[in-house]
Coordinates of C-alpha atoms and ligand atoms in Angstrom, one line a residue:
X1386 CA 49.9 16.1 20.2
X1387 CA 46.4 17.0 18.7
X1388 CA 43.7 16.0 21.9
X1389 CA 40.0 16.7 22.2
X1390 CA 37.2 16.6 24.4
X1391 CA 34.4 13.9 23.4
X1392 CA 31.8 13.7 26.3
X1393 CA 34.6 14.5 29.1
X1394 CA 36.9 12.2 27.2
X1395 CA 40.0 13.2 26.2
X1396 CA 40.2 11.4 22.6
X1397 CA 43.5 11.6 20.6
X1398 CA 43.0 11.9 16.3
X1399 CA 42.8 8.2 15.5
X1400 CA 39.7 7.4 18.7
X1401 CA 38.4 10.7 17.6
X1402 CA 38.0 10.1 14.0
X1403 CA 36.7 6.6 15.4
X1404 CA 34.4 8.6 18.3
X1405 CA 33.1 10.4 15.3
X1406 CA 32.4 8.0 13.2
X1407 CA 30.4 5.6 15.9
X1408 CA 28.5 9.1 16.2
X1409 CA 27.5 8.8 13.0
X1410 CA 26.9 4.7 12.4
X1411 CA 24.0 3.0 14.1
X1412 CA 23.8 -0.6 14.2
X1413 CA 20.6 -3.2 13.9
X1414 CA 19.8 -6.7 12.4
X1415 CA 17.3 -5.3 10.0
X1416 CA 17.2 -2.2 8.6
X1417 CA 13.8 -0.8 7.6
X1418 CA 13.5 2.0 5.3
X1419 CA 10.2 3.3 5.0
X1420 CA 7.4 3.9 7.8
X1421 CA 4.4 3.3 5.6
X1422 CA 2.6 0.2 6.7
X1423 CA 5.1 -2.1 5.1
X1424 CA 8.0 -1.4 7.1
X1425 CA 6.1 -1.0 10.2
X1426 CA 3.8 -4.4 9.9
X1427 CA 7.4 -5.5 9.4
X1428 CA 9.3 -4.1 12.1
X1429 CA 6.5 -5.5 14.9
X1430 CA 6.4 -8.9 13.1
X1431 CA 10.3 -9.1 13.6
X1432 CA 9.8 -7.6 17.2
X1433 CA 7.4 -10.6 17.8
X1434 CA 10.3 -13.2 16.9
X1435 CA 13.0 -11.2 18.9
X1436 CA 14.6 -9.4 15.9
X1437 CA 15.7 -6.7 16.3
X1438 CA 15.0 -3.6 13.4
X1439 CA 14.8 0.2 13.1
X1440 CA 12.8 2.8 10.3
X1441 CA 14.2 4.8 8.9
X1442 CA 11.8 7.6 7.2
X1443 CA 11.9 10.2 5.1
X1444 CA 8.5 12.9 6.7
X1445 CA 7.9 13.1 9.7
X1446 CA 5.5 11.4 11.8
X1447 CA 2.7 13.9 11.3
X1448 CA 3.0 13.6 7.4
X1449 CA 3.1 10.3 7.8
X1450 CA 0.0 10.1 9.8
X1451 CA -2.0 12.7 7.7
X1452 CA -1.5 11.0 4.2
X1453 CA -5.3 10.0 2.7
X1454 CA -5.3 6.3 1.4
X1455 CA -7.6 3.6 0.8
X1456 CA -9.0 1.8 3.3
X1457 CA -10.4 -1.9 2.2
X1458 CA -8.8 -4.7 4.5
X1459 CA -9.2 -8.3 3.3
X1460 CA -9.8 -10.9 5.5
X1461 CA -6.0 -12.0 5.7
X1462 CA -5.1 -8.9 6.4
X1463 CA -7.3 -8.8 8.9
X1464 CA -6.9 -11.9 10.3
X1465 CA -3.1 -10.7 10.8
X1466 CA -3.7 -7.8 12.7
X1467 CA -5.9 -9.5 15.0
X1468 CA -3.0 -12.2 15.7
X1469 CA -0.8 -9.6 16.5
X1470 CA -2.8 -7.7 18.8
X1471 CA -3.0 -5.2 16.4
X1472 CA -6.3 -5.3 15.7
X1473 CA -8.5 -3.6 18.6
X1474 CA -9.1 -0.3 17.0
X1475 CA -9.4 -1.6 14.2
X1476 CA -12.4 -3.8 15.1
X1477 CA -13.8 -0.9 17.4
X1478 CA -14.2 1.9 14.8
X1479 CA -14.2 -0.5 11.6
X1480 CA -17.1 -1.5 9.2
X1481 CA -17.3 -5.1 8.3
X1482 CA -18.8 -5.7 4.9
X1483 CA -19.8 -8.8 3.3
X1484 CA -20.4 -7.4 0.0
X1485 CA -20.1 -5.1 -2.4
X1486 CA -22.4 -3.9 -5.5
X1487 CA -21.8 -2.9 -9.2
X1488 CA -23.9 -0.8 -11.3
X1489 CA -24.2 -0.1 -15.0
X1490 CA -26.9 0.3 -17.6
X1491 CA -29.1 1.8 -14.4
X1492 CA -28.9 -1.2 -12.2
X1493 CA -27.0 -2.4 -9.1
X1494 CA -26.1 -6.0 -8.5
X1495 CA -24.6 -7.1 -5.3
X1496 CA -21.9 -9.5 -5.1
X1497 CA -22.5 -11.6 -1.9
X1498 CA -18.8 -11.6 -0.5
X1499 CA -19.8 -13.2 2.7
X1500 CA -22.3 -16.1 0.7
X1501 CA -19.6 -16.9 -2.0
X1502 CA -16.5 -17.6 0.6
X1503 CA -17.5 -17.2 4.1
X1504 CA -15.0 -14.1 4.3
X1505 CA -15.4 -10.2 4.2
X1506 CA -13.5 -7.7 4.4
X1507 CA -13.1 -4.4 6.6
X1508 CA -12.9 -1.2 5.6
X1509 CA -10.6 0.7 7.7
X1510 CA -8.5 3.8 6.6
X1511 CA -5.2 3.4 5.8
X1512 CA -4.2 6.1 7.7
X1513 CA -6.3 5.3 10.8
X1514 CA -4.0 1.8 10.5
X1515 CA -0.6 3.5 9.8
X1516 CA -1.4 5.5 13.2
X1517 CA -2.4 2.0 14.7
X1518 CA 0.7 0.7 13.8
X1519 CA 2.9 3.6 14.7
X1520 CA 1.3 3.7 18.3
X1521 CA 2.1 0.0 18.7
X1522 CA 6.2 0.6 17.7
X1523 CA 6.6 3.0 19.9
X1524 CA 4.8 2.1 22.3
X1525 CA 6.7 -1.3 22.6
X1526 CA 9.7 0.4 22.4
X1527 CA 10.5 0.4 18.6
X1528 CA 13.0 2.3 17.1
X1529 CA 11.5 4.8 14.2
X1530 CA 13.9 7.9 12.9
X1531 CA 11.6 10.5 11.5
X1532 CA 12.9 13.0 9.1
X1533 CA 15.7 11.1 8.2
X1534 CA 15.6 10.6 4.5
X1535 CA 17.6 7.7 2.9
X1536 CA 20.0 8.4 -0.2
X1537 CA 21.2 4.8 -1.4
X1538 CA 21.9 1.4 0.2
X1539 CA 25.5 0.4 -0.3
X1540 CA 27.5 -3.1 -0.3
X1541 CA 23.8 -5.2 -0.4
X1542 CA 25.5 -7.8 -1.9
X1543 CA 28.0 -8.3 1.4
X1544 CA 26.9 -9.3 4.7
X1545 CA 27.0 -5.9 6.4
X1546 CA 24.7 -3.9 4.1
X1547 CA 24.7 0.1 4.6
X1548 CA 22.0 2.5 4.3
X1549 CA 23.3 6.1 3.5
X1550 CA 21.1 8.6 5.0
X1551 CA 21.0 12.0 6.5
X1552 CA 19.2 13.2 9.4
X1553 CA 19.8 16.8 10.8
X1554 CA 21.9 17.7 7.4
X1555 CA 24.5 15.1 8.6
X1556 CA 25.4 12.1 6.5
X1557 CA 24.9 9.1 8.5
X1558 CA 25.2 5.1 8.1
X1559 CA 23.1 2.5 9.6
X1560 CA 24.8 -1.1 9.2
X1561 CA 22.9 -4.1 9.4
X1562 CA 22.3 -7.9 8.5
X1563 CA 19.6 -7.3 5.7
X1564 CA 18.2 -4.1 4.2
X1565 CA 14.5 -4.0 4.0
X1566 CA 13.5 -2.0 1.2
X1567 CA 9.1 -1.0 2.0
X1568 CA 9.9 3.0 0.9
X1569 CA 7.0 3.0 -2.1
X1570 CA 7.5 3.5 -5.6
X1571 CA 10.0 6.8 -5.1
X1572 CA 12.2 5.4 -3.0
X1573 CA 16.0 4.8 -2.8
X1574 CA 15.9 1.4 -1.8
X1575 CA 15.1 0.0 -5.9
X1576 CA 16.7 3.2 -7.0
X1577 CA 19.9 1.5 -5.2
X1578 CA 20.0 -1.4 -7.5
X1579 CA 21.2 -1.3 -11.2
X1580 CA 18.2 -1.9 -13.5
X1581 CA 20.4 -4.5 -15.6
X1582 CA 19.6 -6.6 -12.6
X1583 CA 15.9 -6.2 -12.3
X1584 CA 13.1 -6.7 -14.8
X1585 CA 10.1 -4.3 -14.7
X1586 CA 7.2 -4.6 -15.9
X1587 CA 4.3 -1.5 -16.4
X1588 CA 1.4 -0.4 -17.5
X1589 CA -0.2 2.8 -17.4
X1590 CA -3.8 3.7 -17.6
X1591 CA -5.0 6.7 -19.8
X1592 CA -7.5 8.4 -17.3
X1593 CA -6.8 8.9 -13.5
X1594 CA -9.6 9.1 -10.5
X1595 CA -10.2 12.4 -8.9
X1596 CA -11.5 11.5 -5.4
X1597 CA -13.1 13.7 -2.4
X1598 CA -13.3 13.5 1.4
X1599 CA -16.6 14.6 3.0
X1600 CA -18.3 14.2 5.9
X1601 CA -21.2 13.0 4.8
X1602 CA -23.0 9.4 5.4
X1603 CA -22.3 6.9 2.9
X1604 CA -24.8 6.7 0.0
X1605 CA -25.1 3.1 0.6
X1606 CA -24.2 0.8 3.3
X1607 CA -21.6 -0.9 1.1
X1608 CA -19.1 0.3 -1.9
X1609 CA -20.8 0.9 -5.2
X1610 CA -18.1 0.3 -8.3
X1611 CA -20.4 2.0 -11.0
X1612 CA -19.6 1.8 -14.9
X1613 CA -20.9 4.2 -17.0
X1614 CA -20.8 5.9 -20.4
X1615 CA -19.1 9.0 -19.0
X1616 CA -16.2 6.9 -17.1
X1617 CA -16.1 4.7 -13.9
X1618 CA -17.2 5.4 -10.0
X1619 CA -17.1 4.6 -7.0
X1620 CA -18.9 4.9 -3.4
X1621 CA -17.2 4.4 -0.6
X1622 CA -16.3 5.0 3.0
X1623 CA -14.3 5.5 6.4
X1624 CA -17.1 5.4 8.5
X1625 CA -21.2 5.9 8.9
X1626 CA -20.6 9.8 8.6
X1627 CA -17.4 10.1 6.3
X1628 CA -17.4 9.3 2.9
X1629 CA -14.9 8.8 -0.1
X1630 CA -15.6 8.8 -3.9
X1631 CA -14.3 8.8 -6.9
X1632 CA -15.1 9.5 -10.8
X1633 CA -12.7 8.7 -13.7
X1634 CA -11.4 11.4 -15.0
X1635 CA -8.0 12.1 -17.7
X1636 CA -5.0 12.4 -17.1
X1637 CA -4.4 16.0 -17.7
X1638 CA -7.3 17.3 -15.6
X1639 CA -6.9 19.5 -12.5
X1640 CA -8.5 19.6 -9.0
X1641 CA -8.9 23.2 -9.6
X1642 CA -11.1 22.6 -12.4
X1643 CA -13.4 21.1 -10.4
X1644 CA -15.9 23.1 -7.6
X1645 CA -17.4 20.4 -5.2
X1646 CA -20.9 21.2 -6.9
X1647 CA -19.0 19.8 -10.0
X1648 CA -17.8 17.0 -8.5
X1649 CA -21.4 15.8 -7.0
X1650 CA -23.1 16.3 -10.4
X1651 CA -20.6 14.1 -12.0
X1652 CA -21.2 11.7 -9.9
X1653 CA -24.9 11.5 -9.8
X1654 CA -24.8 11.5 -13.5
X1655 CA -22.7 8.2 -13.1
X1656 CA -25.0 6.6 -10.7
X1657 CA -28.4 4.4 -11.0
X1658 CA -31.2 6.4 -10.5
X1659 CA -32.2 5.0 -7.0
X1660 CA -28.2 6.2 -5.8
X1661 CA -28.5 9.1 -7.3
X1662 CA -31.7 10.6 -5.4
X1663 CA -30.2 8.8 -2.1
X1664 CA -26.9 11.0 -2.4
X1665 CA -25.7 13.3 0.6
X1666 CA -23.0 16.2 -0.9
X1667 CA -21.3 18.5 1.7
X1668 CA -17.9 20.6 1.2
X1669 CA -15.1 19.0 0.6
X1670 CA -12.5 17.9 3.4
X1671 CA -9.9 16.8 0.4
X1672 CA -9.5 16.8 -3.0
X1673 CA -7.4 14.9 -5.5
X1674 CA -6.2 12.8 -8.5
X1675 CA -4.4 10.0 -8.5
X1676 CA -2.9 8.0 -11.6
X1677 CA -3.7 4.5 -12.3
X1678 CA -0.5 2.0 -13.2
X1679 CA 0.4 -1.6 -12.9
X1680 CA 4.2 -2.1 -11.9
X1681 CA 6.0 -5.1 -11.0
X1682 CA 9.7 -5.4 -10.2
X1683 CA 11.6 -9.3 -10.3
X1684 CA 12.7 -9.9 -8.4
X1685 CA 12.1 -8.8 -4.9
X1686 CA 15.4 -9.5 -3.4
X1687 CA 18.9 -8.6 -4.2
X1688 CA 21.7 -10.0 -2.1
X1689 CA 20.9 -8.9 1.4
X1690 CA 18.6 -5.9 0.0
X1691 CA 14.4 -7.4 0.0
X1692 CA 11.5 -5.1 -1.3
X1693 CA 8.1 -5.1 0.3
X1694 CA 5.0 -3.1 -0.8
X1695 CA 5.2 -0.8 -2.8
X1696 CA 8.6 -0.5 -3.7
X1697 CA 8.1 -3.6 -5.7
X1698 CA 4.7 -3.0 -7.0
X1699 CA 1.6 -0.7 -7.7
X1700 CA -2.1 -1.6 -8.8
X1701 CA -4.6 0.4 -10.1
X1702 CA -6.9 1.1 -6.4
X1703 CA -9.9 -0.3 -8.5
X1704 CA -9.3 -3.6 -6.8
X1705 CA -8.5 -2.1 -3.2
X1706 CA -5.0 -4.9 -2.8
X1707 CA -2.5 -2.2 -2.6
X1708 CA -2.3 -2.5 1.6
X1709 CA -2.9 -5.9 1.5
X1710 CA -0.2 -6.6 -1.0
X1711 CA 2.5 -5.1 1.1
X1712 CA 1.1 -6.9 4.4
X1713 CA 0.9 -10.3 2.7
X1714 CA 5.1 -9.2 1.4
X1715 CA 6.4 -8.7 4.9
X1716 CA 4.1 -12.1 6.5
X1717 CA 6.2 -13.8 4.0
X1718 CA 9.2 -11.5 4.0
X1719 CA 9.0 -11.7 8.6
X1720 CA 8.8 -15.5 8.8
X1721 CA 11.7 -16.0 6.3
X1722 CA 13.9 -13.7 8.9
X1723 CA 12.3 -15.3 11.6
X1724 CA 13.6 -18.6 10.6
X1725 CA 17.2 -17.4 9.5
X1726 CA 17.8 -16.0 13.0
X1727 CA 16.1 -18.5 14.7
X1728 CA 17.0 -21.7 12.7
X1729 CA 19.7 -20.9 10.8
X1730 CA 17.8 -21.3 7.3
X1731 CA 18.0 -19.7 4.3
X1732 CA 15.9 -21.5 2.8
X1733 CA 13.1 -18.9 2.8
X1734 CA 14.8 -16.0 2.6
X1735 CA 15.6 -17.7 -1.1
X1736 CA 12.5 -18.1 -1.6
X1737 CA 11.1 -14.7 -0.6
X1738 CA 10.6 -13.6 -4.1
X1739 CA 9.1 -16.2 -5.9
X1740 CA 6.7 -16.8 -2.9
X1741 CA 6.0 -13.2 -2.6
X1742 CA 5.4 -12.8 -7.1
X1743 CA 3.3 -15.1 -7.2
X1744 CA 0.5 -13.4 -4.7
X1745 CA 1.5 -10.1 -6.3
X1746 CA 0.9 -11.5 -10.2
X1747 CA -2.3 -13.1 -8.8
X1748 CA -3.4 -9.6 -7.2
X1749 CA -2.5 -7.9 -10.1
X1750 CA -4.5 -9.7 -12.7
X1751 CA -7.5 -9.3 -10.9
X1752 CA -7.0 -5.4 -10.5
X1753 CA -6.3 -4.9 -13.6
X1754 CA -9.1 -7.2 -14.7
X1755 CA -11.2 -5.2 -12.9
X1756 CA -9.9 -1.6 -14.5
X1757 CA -10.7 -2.9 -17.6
X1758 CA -14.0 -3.9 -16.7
X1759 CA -15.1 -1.0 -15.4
X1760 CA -13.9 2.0 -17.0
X1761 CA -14.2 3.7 -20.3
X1762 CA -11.1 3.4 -21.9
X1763 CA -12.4 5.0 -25.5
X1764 CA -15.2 6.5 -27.6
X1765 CA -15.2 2.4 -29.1
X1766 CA -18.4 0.9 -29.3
X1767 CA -17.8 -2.3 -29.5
X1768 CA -15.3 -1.9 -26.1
X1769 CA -18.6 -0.8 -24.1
X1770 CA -20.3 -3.4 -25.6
X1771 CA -18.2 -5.7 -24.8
X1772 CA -18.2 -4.6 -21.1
X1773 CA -21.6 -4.3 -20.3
X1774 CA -21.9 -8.0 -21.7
X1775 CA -19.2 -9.1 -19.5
X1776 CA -21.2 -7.2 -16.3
X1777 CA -24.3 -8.8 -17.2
X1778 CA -22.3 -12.3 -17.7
X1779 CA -21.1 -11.7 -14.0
X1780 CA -24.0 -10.6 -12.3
X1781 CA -26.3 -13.3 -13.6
X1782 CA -23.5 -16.2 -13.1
X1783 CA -22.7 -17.5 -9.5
X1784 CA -19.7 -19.0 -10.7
X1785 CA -18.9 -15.9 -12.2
X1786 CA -19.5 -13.8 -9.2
X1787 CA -17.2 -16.5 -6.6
X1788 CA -14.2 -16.0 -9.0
X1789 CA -15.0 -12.2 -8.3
X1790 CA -15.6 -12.6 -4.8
X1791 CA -12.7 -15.0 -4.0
X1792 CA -10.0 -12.4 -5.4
X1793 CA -11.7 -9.3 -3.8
X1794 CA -11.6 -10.3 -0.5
X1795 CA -8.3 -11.6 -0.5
X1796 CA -6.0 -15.0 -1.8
X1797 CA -4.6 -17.4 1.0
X1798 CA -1.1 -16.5 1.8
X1799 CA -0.5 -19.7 0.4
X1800 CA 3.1 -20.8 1.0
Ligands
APR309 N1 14.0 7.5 2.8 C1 13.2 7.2 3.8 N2 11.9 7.0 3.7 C2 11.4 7.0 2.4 C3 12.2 7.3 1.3 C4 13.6 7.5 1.5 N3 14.4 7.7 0.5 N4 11.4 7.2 0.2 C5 10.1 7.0 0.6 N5 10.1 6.9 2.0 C6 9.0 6.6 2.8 C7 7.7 7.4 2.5 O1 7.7 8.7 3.0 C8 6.6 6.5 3.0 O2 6.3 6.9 4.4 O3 8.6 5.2 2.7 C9 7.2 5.1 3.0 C10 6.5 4.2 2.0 O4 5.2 3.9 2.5 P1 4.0 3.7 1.5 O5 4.1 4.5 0.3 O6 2.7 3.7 2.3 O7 4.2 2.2 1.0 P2 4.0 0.8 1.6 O8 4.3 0.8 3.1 O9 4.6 -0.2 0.7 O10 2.4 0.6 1.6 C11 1.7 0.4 0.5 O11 0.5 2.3 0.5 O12 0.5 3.7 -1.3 C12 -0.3 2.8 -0.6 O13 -1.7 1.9 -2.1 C13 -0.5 1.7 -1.4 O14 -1.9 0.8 0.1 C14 -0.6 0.7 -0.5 C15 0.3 1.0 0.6
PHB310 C1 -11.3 3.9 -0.7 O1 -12.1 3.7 0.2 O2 -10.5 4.8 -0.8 C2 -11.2 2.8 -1.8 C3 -12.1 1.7 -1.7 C4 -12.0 0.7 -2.6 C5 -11.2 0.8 -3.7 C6 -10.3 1.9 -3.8 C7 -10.4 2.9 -2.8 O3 -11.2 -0.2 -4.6

């Protein structure tokens, strides 16, 4: 008779095979993949209602916690974080700003944020948030696997959806009620689903925006988007003595092509006069390029399987509603959970993706509005033109500048 020890158990084949395969299934009502701010604004909002959820991620925490991201809040967001108690850091070490300024043709023009719609927004780094949020999961005893990368998400069309994934080189299963899908643009959660059932939609910007971390003070109190012959700008910050900008630059170009003296000439050449003399340059803490792209997937749900965040879409930064996208995706994504477990309804969780698109469709217009705006796209004339008249049209127009403001510090999450 084949016998073997489990745990001071003696197991014969068929409880062993069993033994072994509880060993390697986990069990949970909500199965988060992804520990970006998505799926862990998710897994305390759930926590909040008594549902219960676990992360699985692909780094580990420190990766996690070292990525450089943006760092604009809007007031929603915000608002949000302070409801959940999340929001004491936040409002410790943050910078409220109730406006913002453009430049081009050698001027700067402030957009009133705070005048326009009574809001502002925060800027907070995204990784300082991410940290916030990990603390507060842990803390109240949340249930994040690190280091366990998922490979697909089986059977999300049944009631007991599976996520495949492996953690210490074993394969492993986590069953659950719904899959939440918040694992960015690379993840496995889309990558599950056969594109025949999803429409996507993308567009990819010809130039890219080389950015650098220093710690020196902000030229300005507030960001600067600058537009200029040579290619867009931007000033801003993570505090009074750290600073983050970036210049437009193609698509091919390297970090190593550029020495930080490089970098700070570039961007004084791109700046009004008055910014320009004001500018602190230091060393750089980090360097890099990122590519600009619009990308929508419909829908947002399939069977049991919902996307959040960034698995569902990306915007160009120039509008700063990346984070803000994904928290608004699980508020929505949360209370439709929330009121399946607690109510019984459905309802919502039908809903989930129409509700969620049409924030995301309104937030991507306006970034990619924006993009258009203010960078230089080709050696065209008329196209500069045709954006400098646009600039001037907004800075001298208060209507102009409300519809502005209104979008960049953040829609309602309307219902
Ligand atoms: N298995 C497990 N985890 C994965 C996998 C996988 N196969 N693929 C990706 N992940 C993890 C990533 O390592 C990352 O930590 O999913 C997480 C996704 O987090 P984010 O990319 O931060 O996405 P999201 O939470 O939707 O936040 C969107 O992030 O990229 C910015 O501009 C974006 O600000 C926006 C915000
Ligand atoms: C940033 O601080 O990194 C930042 C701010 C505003 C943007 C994009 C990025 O629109």
């Amino acid at each position: 008779m084949w016998r073997r020890v489990f745990d001071q158990r003696v197991l014969d084949l068929p409880d062993a095979l069993q033994y072994l395969g509880n060993m390697n299934r986990l069990r949970t009502q909500v199965g988060i993949i992804g520990s970006g701010p998505a799926g862990l604004l998710l897994s305390h909002l759930l926590a909040q209602r008594g549902i219960e959820s676990i992360i699985l991620e692909r780094q580990s925490r420190a990766h996690v916690e070292a990525r450089i991201r943006a760092g604009v809040l809007e007031q929603g967001t915000v608002d949000l974080l302070r409801q959940l108690g999340l929001g004491e850091r936040m409002d410790r070490e943050g910078i409220v700003h109730e406006g913002f300024s453009m430049a081009f043709s050698g001027r700067k023009e402030r957009i009133d944020m705070h005048k326009l719609t009574g809001k502002s927004v925060m800027i907070y780094g995204q990784t300082e948030l991410t940290k916030d949020l990990i603390n507060a999961r842990l803390a109240a005893g949340g249930a994040i696997h690190y280091e366990c990368p998922v490979l697909a998400v089986e059977e999300y069309q049944s009631s007991q959806p599976r996520i495949i994934y492996e953690q210490e080189g074993q394969r492993k299963e986590l069953v659950c009620d719904f899959v939440a899908g918040c694992d960015g643009y690379h993840g496995a959660a889309r990558k599950s689903v056969a594109q025949n059932r999803m429409q996507l939609f993308e567009k990819v910007y010809p130039f890219g925006w080389l950015g650098i971390l220093a710690d020196v003070p902000p030229v300005d109190h507030e960001l600067i988007y600058a537009s200029h012959e040579r290619g867009f700008a931007l000033c801003s910050m993570r505090s009074h003595t750290r600073s983050r900008y970036y210049v437009q630059c193609s698509l091919d170009d390297r970090v190593e092509n550029w020495t930080d003296d490089a970098f700070w000439d570039e961007l004084r050449r791109r700046l009004p006069p008055e910014c320009a003399e004001k500018l602190v340059t230091g060393p750089r803490l980090e360097m890099s390029i990122a590519p600009l792209r619009s990308f929508v997937v419909e829908p947002m749900r399939f069977g049991n399987l919902f996307l959040a965040g960034d698995a569902a879409h990306i915007v160009p930064p120039t509008g700063a509603k990346g984070l803000n996208l994904a928290v608004s995706d699980v508020y929505y994504l949360a209370r439709a959970l929330a009121a399946f477990y607690g109510e019984k309804r459905s309802d919502l969780l039908d809903r989930y993706s129409e509700v969620a698109l049409r924030r995301v469709w309104k937030a991507v217009r306006f970034s990619w509005w924006y993009t258009m705006l203010m960078h230089r796209f080709d050696d065209d004339q008329i196209s500069h033109r045709l954006q400098v008249a646009e600039l001037e049209y907004v800075a001298s127009s208060e209507a102009a500048q409300t519809v502005m403001a209104e979008n960049y510090v953040g829609l309602a999450f309307d219902d």
